[in-house]
Coordinates of N, CA and C in Angstrom, one line a residue:
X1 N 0.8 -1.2 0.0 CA 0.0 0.0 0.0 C 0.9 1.2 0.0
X2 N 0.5 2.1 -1.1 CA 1.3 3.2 -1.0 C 0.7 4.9 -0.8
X3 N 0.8 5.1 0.1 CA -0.2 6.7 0.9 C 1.4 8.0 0.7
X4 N 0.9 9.2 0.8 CA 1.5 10.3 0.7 C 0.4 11.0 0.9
X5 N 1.1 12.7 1.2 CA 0.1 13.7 1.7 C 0.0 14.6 0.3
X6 N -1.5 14.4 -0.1 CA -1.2 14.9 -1.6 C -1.3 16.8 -1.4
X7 N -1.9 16.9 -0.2 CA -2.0 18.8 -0.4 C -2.4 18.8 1.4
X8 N -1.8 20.3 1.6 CA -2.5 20.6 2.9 C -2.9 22.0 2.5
X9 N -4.0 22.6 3.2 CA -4.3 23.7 3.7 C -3.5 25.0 4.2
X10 N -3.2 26.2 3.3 CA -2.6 26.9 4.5 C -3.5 28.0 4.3
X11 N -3.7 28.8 5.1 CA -4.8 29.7 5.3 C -3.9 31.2 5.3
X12 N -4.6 32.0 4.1 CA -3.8 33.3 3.2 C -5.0 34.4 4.0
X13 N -4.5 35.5 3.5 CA -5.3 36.6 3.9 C -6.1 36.8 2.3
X14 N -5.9 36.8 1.1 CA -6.0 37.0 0.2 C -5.3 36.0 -1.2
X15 N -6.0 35.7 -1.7 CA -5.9 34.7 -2.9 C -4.5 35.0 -3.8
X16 N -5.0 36.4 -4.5 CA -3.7 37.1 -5.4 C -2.5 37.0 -4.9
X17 N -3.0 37.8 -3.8 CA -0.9 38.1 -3.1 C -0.5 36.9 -3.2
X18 N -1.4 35.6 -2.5 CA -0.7 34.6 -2.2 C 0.0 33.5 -3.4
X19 N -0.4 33.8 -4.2 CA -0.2 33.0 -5.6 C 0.9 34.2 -6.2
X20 N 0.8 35.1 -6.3 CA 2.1 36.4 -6.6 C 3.4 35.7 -5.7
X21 N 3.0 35.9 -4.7 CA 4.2 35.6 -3.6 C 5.0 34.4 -3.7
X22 N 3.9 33.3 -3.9 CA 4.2 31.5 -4.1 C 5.0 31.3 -5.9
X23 N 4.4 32.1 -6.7 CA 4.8 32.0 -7.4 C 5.9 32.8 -8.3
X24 N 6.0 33.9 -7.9 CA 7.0 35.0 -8.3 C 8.1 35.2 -7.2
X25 N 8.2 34.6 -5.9 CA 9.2 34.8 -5.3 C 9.8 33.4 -5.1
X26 N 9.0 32.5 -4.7 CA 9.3 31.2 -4.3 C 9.6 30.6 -5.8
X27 N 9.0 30.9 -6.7 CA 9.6 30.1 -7.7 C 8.4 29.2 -7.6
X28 N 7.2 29.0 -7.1 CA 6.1 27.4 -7.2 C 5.5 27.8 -8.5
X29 N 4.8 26.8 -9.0 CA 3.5 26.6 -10.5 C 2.3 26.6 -9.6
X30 N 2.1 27.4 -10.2 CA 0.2 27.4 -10.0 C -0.3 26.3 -11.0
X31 N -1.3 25.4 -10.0 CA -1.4 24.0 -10.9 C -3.0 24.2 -10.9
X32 N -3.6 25.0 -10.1 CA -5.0 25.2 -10.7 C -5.7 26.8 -9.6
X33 N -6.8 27.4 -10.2 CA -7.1 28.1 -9.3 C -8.5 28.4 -10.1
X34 N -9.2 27.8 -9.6 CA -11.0 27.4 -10.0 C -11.7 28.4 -8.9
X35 N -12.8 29.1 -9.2 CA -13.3 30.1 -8.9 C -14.9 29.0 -8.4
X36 N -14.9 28.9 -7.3 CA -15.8 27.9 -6.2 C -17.2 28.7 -6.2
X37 N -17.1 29.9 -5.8 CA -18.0 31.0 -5.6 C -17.6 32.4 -5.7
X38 N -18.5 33.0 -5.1 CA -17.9 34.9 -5.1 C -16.3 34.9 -4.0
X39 N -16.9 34.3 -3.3 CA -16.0 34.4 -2.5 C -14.3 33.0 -1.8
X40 N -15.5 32.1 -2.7 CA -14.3 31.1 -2.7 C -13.7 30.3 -3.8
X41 N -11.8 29.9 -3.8 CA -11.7 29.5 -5.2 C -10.4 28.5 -4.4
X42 N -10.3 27.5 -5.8 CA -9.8 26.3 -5.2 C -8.2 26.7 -6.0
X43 N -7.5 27.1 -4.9 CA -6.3 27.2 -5.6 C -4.9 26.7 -5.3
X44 N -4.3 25.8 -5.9 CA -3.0 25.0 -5.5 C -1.7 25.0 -6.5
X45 N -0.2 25.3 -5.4 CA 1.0 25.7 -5.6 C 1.2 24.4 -5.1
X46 N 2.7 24.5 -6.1 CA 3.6 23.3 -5.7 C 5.2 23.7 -6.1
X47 N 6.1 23.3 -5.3 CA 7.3 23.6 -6.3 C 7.8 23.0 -7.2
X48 N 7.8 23.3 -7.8 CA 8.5 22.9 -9.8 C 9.1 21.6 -9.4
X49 N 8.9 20.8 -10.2 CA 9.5 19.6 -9.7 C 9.0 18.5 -8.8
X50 N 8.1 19.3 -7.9 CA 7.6 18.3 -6.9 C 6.6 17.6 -7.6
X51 N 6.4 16.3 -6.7 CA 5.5 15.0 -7.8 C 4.5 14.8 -7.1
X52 N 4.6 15.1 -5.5 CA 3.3 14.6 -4.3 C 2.7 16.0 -4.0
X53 N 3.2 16.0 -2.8 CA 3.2 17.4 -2.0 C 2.8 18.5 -2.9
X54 N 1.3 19.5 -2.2 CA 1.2 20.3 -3.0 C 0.5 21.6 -1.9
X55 N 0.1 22.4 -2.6 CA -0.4 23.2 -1.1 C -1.5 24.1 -1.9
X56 N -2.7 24.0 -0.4 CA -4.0 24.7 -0.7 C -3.7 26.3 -0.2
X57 N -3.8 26.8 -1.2 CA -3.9 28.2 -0.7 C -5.5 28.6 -0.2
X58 N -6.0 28.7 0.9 CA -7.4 28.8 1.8 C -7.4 30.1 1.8
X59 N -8.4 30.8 1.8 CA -8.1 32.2 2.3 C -9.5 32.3 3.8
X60 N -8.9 33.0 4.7 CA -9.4 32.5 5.7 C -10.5 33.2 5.3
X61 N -11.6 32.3 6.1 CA -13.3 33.0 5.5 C -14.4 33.3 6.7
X62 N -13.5 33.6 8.1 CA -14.2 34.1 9.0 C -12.7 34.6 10.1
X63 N -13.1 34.7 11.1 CA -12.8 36.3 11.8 C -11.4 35.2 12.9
X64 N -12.0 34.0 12.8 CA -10.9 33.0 13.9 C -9.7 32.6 13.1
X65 N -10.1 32.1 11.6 CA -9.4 32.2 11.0 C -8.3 32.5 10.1
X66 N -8.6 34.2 9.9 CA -7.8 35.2 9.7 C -7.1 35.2 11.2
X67 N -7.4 34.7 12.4 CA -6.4 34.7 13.7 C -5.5 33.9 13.3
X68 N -5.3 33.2 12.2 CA -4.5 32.2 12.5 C -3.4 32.6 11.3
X69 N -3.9 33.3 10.5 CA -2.9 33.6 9.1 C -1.7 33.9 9.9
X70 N -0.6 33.4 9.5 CA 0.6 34.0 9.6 C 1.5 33.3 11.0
X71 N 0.6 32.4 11.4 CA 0.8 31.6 12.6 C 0.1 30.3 12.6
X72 N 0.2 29.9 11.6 CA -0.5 28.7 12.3 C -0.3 27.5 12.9
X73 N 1.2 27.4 13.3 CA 1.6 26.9 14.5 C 2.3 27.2 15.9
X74 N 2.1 28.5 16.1 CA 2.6 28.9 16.7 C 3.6 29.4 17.2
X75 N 4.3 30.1 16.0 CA 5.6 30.5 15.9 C 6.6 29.3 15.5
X76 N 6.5 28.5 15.4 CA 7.1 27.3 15.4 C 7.7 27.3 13.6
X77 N 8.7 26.4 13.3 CA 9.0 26.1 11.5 C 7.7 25.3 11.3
X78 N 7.4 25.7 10.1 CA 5.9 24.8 9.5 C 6.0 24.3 8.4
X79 N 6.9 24.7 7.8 CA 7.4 24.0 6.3 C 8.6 23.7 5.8
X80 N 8.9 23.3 5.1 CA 10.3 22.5 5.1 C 10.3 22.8 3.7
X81 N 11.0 23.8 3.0 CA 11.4 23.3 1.2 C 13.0 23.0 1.1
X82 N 12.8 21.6 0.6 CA 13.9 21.2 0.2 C 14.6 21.5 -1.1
X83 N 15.7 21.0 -1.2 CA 16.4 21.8 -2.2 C 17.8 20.8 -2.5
X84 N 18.3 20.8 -3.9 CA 18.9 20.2 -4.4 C 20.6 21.2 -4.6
X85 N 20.0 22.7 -4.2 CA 21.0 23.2 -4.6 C 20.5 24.5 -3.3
X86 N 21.0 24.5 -2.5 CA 20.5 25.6 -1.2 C 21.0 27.0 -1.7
X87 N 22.3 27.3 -2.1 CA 22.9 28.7 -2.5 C 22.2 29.4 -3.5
X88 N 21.7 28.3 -4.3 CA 21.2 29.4 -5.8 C 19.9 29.5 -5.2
X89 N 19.2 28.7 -4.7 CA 17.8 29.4 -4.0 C 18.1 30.2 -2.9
X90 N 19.0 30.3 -1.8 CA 18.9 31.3 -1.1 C 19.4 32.5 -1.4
X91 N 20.2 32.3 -2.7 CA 20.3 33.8 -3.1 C 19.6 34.5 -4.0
X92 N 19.0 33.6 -4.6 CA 17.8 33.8 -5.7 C 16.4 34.6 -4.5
X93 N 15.9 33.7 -3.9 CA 15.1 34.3 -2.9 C 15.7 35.5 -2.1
X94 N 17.0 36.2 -1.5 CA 17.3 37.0 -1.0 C 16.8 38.8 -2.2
X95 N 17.4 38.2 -3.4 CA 16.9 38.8 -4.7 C 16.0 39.8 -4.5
X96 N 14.9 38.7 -4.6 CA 13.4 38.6 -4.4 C 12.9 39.6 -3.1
X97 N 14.0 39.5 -2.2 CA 13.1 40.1 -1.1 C 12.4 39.0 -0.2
X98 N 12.7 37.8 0.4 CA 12.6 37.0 0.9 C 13.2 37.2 2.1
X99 N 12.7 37.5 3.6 CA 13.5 37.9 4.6 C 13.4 36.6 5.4
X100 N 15.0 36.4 5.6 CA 15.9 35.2 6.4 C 15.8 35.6 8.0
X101 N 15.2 34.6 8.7 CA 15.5 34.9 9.7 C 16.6 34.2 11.0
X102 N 16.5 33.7 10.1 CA 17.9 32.5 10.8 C 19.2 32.3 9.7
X103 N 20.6 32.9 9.5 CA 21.1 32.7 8.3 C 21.7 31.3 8.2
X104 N 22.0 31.2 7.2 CA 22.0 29.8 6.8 C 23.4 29.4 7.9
X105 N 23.3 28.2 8.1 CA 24.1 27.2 9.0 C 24.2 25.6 8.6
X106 N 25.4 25.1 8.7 CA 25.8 23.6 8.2 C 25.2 22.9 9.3
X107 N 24.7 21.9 9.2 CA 23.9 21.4 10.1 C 24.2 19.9 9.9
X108 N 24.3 19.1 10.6 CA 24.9 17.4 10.1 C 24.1 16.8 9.2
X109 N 22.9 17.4 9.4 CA 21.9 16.9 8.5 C 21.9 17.9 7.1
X110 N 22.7 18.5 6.9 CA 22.4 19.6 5.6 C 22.4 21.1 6.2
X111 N 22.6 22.4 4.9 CA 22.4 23.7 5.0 C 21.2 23.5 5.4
X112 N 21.3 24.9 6.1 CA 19.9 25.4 6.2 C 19.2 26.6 6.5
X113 N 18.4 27.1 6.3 CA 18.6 28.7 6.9 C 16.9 29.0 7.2
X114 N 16.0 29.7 7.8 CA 14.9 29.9 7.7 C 14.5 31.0 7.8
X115 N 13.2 31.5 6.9 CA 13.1 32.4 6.1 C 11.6 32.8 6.5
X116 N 10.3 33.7 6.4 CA 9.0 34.0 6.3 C 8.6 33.8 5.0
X117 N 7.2 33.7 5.0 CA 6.6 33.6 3.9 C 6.0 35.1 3.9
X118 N 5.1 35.3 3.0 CA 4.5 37.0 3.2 C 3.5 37.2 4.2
X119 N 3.2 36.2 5.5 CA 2.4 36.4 6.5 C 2.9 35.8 7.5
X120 N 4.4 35.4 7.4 CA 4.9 35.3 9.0 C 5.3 34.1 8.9
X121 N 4.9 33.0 8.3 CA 4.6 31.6 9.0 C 6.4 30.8 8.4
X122 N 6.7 30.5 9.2 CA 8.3 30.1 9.1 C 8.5 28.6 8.6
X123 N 9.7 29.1 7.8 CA 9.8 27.9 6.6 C 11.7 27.3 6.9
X124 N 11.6 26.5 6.8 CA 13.2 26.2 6.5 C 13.4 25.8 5.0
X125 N 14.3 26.5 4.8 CA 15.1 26.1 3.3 C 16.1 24.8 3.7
X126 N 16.0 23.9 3.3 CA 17.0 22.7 3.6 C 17.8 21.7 2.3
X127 N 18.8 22.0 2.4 CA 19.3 21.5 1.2 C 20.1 19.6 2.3
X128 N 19.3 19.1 2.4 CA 19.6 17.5 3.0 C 21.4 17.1 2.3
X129 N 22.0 16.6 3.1 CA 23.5 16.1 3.2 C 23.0 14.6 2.1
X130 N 21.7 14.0 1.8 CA 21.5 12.8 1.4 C 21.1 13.3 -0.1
X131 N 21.3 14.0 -0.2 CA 20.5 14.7 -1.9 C 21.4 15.1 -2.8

């Protein structure tokens, strides 16, 4: 039996920015963005390359919700993008305007450095020692 996580949820303040952001800074494909209703649309990023893993851009649609943009774990790293080549993405993203908040460090397990997304929520860039 073979399982993987095909998409998760992350909850945006707004649709545009977040697809601007995902996709003109981070470098992801917009792989669909279907228009649900007035107010809701079904829209998912992935990075180039990736075959499983994909992510729901949600835009929060009540008042608890929008509590959670930009945190939704509680300060904690929440996402992991791996990388085959760490320098040319971290400098590619610095470019961009990508603010680092941890600079990159050799770590036994691989580079690594961690960065915000455009609402706070903390990401590690990880280029793995196995890749």
């Amino acid at each position: 039996m073979k399982q993987y996580i095909a998409q998760f949820a992350l909850v945006v303040k707004d649709y545009d920015e977040a697809i601007d952001f995902y996709t003109q800074k981070l470098n992801f494909e917009l792989i669909e963005d279907t228009k649900q209703s007035e107010e809701k649309r079904w829209v998912i990023v992935k990075p180039k390359g990736a075959t499983e893993t994909a992510i729901l851009l949600a835009k929060a649609a009540n008042q608890e919700q929008e509590s959670r943009v930009g945190n939704q774990t509680g300060g904690r790293v929440f996402l992991f993008l791996y990388t085959d080549d760490f320098w040319r993405d971290y400098n590619q993203m610095q470019e961009k305007g990508i603010k680092f908040i941890r600079e990159p460090k050799e770590e036994i397990y691989g580079t690594v450095a961690v960065f915000e997304d455009l609402y706070g929520n903390l990401w590690d860039l990880l280029e793995p020692k196995n890749i």
